[in-house]
Amino acid sequence: MTTTAAQGRPGSRLRLKTPASIDIFTRILTHGPIGRIDVGRQTGLSQAAVTKAVAPLVAEGFIQVAGELPAGLSPGRPVYPLTVVPDALLVLGIKVNVDEVIGVATGMTADIRHTVHLPLADTALESVLDAVEEVAGRLTAALGDDVDRLVGIGVSVSGDVDTDGGVVRDSPLLGWSGVPLARLLTERLGRPVMIDNDVRALTIAEHWFGVGVDSRSFAIVTIGRGIGCGLFLNGDVVAGSHGVAGEIGHLPLASMDAVCVCGRHGCVEAVASSSAILRAVRAASGNDALEFADAAELARAGDRAAVAAFDRAGTAIGAALAVVANLTGPDTVLVAGEGMRDFELYESRIRDVFTAHAFGAAVDCTIITREHTFDDWARGAAASVIRATVRQTFPT
Amino acid sequence: MTTTAAQGRPGSRLRLKTPASIDIFTRILTHGPIGRIDVGRQTGLSQAAVTKAVAPLVAEGFIQVAGELPAGLSPGRPVYPLTVVPDALLVLGIKVNVDEVIGVATGMTADIRHTVHLPLADTALESVLDAVEEVAGRLTAALGDDVDRLVGIGVSVSGDVDTDGGVVRDSPLLGWSGVPLARLLTERLGRPVMIDNDVRALTIAEHWFGVGVDSRSFAIVTIGRGIGCGLFLNGDVVAGSHGVAGEIGHLPLASMDAVCVCGRHGCVEAVASSSAILRAVRAASGNDALEFADAAELARAGDRAAVAAFDRAGTAIGAALAVVANLTGPDTVLVAGEGMRDFELYESRIRDVFTAHAFGAAVDCTIITREHTFDDWARGAAASVIRATVRQTFPT
């Protein structure tokens, strides 16, 4: 289906025919500018193999050689660093939140060119399809003539998402199950659409274009409306054999009295999602008109019930971080998500509980935090399409 | 240090100089007999590369060509399947339990040739060093003249084990911390010794020579004195950036009232290890002379406290299985360990709790069980040495 990218530009499809050429292109994409010698060293391939793979990609305009000097004028050994041409292909990444759809248009390096935010009145399927269509339409309009280089569109949602089958199997936050979202959107938009779990997509973006570029292993834990996790281990993002991985939001780490929106008992999200915190503070105050910002203000002011609600959340999140560290042993855990806005309300509890339950050297796992932007999520959906395009697995 | 394998047989060291040759040898080792065409297809390497890598290994006696037919007499296309020569190199694998040391001598395919079991009076370091020396001595004696092909010795223990540094950083079951076990044993035994976490070693054995050979991803969960887990994801065993991974025994999934031997609260092992179950049954019965077999008999007879103790254990183990499935998404989980002897006492509770907490398609993760033999553990330690030898990372 990536052939649609060739509309009006025959030959512009990115063709990588062997595992070696995929490795080489990936290395240049994620580590460029990089010399041929380093590409060979890092991929374990010969110089000859690198040169052979790179030549047609340069000819087709996917890779450029920077700073090439005529051999006779070279002041020393010429390096001819390689970079991917960001403009060669474009993608859209769209993230569906419960109250907003966010889209970005990016180049091959997930560099954001345009951004669109659109409020979402409800999460009914038709409402979401309409909103995604609107966002995609505004982004393609913004691309102008460049739209002929648009490879496809990635859409990410939270929950159990079957990327290969194109189906959202179960998304408690959206209230969806068994939704063939990729097909519905491909029909609506007239362009190839792939779907992915939102945190997995974010992890792909961090792996190829973010904190994970040189990391041996890392995890991302997102806090906010949902509590999610993406894992990068043994050289790749953990996708889950059955399509599920990183689902820390529903690990049974909270009290079995706590009932989750998914219907299970004891889930992390049942006490640690922003809506669970708000529910607890509303119940304690008897004020159902409170918003999350009000609950955070109460906690800052020392309100006992509000402090207790954030403590409960921090306890569950800290335990979840310890689970990630003890079980999967990442070098680094990046904590992100919209919950970062009020992170000081959970942070000490999260770190204390993590330290209490981290086993042995797992306590050496570095926990770093990052300011949240919703655009990151949409960029993740774009990165998911970029990766599938490079790996020649973009769903057809 | 693998040069010691060459004692008396100059040239017998397994030299694999490139990542490609390691891939090719590994494929033949784990999938032989296998034709050159399939080796090329499965490794993504050219026929020429395969032939070039295989030739010296055949000449050196590490790989043999089975059923080679003179081309003129071939009834069809000759296949010439390749296998590793199991006798080419030998290793010892030794597992240290709290009350027993078990050792095996194996060939390159982790095929067990000799087995030694030795009771252990206590887990004091000197007692364990003496016992390992005794077991290694009996195994090398059993090897006779073949001992000149002995590459090295793998020793596995439970806990946080730093394989690269050769240090048992923390083993609550043995009561050890910061023990430079590899160096101490290398000095004692006069041969290279590498150490590994016991479950990680078992996972390596299953990955290369067991249920995991053709699996995309799998987990092993062991129940018994400890509750352990090994993970195989994205093409390799998960080792843990800081040396810790798969530590499900200390995930905070039990009641915070339960105190673990490691000192933490709420660990799975605090209610689910065989000693925790026994402790609960002894406390309820007031009979401190009960053994684990007695506790199991009481549960079979319907004794309320004994049934409750196994239920508590099954609840924690089932939750731990759900954590493994939700977080890492393996295709299959193999449940093993000495706890399998009484598995019917936990099984329905384990499966019910797993199903209750498995998120979405994670419930499709296949849970299989296997009869336990302690020799499997020792074979794991041997497989760990075999893998390090092939990967040219055997610690020096």
CSV table of C-alpha atoms in Angstrom, one decimal, chain A residues 19 44 159-160 169-170 172 216-217 229 231 233-234 236-242 244-248 250-253 256 262 264-265 319 322-331 356-362 364-366, chain B residues 19 44 159-160 169-170 172 216-217 229 231 233-234 236-242 244-248 250-253 256 262 264-265 319 322-331 356-362 364-366:
chain,number,residue,atom,x,y,z
A,19,PRO,CA,17.6,-7.4,6.0
A,44,GLY,CA,28.5,-5.8,11.3
A,159,GLY,CA,-5.6,-0.3,24.9
A,160,ASP,CA,-5.1,-3.6,23.3
A,169,ARG,CA,-9.5,-5.2,20.4
A,170,ASP,CA,-10.2,-3.5,23.7
A,172,PRO,CA,-11.4,0.7,28.2
A,216,ARG,CA,20.6,-0.9,25.4
A,217,SER,CA,17.2,-1.1,27.0
A,229,CYS,CA,4.3,1.4,29.6
A,231,LEU,CA,9.5,-1.4,26.6
A,233,LEU,CA,14.6,-4.7,25.1
A,234,ASN,CA,17.1,-6.8,23.2
A,236,ASP,CA,13.6,-3.7,19.7
A,237,VAL,CA,10.3,-2.5,21.0
A,238,VAL,CA,8.4,-5.2,22.8
A,239,ALA,CA,5.3,-5.7,20.8
A,240,GLY,CA,3.7,-8.7,22.6
A,241,SER,CA,3.1,-12.0,20.9
A,242,HIS,CA,-0.7,-11.5,21.2
A,244,VAL,CA,-0.4,-6.9,24.3
A,245,ALA,CA,2.7,-5.7,26.2
A,246,GLY,CA,3.5,-2.9,28.6
A,247,GLU,CA,0.0,-3.0,30.1
A,248,ILE,CA,1.0,-1.8,33.6
A,250,HIS,CA,-4.0,-3.2,34.8
A,251,LEU,CA,-1.4,-4.9,36.9
A,252,PRO,CA,-3.0,-6.0,40.2
A,253,LEU,CA,-0.8,-3.8,42.4
A,256,MET,CA,-8.5,-5.5,45.6
A,262,CYS,CA,-12.0,-2.1,32.9
A,264,ARG,CA,-11.1,-5.8,37.1
A,265,HIS,CA,-10.1,-5.4,40.7
A,319,ALA,CA,5.2,-0.4,42.7
A,322,ALA,CA,9.6,-1.6,40.6
A,323,VAL,CA,7.7,-4.3,38.6
A,324,VAL,CA,9.1,-3.0,35.4
A,325,ALA,CA,12.7,-2.8,36.8
A,326,ASN,CA,12.6,-6.2,38.6
A,327,LEU,CA,11.0,-8.1,35.7
A,328,THR,CA,12.6,-6.5,32.6
A,329,GLY,CA,15.7,-4.8,33.9
A,330,PRO,CA,15.9,-1.7,31.7
A,331,ASP,CA,18.8,0.6,31.9
A,356,ALA,CA,11.5,-0.3,48.6
A,357,HIS,CA,10.5,-2.9,46.0
A,358,ALA,CA,13.4,-2.7,43.5
A,359,PHE,CA,15.3,-6.0,43.9
A,360,GLY,CA,19.0,-5.9,44.1
A,361,ALA,CA,20.7,-4.0,41.3
A,362,ALA,CA,17.3,-3.1,39.8
A,364,ASP,CA,20.2,1.2,39.9
A,365,CYS,CA,17.7,1.6,37.1
A,366,THR,CA,17.7,5.4,36.3
B,19,PRO,CA,28.7,-11.7,14.0
B,44,GLY,CA,19.5,-13.5,6.1
B,159,GLY,CA,19.3,-14.1,43.1
B,160,ASP,CA,20.9,-11.0,41.7
B,169,ARG,CA,25.4,-9.5,44.4
B,170,ASP,CA,22.4,-10.6,46.5
B,172,PRO,CA,18.4,-14.0,49.8
B,216,ARG,CA,9.1,-15.8,19.1
B,217,SER,CA,8.9,-15.1,22.8
B,229,CYS,CA,11.1,-16.0,35.9
B,231,LEU,CA,12.2,-14.1,29.7
B,233,LEU,CA,11.9,-11.5,24.0
B,234,ASN,CA,12.9,-10.0,20.7
B,236,ASP,CA,17.2,-13.1,23.1
B,237,VAL,CA,17.1,-13.9,26.8
B,238,VAL,CA,16.4,-10.7,28.8
B,239,ALA,CA,19.6,-10.3,30.9
B,240,GLY,CA,18.7,-7.0,32.6
B,241,SER,CA,20.9,-3.9,32.1
B,242,HIS,CA,22.0,-3.9,35.7
B,244,VAL,CA,18.6,-8.1,37.3
B,245,ALA,CA,15.6,-9.4,35.3
B,246,GLY,CA,12.8,-11.8,35.8
B,247,GLU,CA,12.7,-11.2,39.5
B,248,ILE,CA,9.0,-12.0,40.0
B,250,HIS,CA,9.9,-10.0,44.9
B,251,LEU,CA,7.2,-8.2,43.0
B,252,PRO,CA,4.8,-6.6,45.5
B,253,LEU,CA,1.8,-8.6,44.6
B,256,MET,CA,1.9,-5.8,52.7
B,262,CYS,CA,14.6,-10.6,51.7
B,264,ARG,CA,10.7,-6.5,51.9
B,265,HIS,CA,7.0,-6.5,52.4
B,319,ALA,CA,-1.1,-12.5,39.7
B,322,ALA,CA,-0.7,-12.0,34.7
B,323,VAL,CA,2.1,-9.4,35.3
B,324,VAL,CA,4.4,-11.3,33.0
B,325,ALA,CA,1.8,-11.6,30.3
B,326,ASN,CA,0.5,-8.0,30.5
B,327,LEU,CA,3.9,-6.4,30.7
B,328,THR,CA,6.0,-8.6,28.4
B,329,GLY,CA,3.4,-10.3,26.1
B,330,PRO,CA,5.1,-13.7,25.7
B,331,ASP,CA,3.6,-16.3,23.3
B,356,ALA,CA,-8.9,-12.4,36.1
B,357,HIS,CA,-6.0,-10.1,35.7
B,358,ALA,CA,-4.7,-10.9,32.1
B,359,PHE,CA,-5.5,-7.8,30.1
B,360,GLY,CA,-7.1,-8.1,26.7
B,361,ALA,CA,-5.4,-10.6,24.4
B,362,ALA,CA,-2.8,-11.3,27.1
B,364,ASP,CA,-4.4,-15.9,25.0
B,365,CYS,CA,-0.9,-16.4,26.4
B,366,THR,CA,-0.5,-20.2,26.6
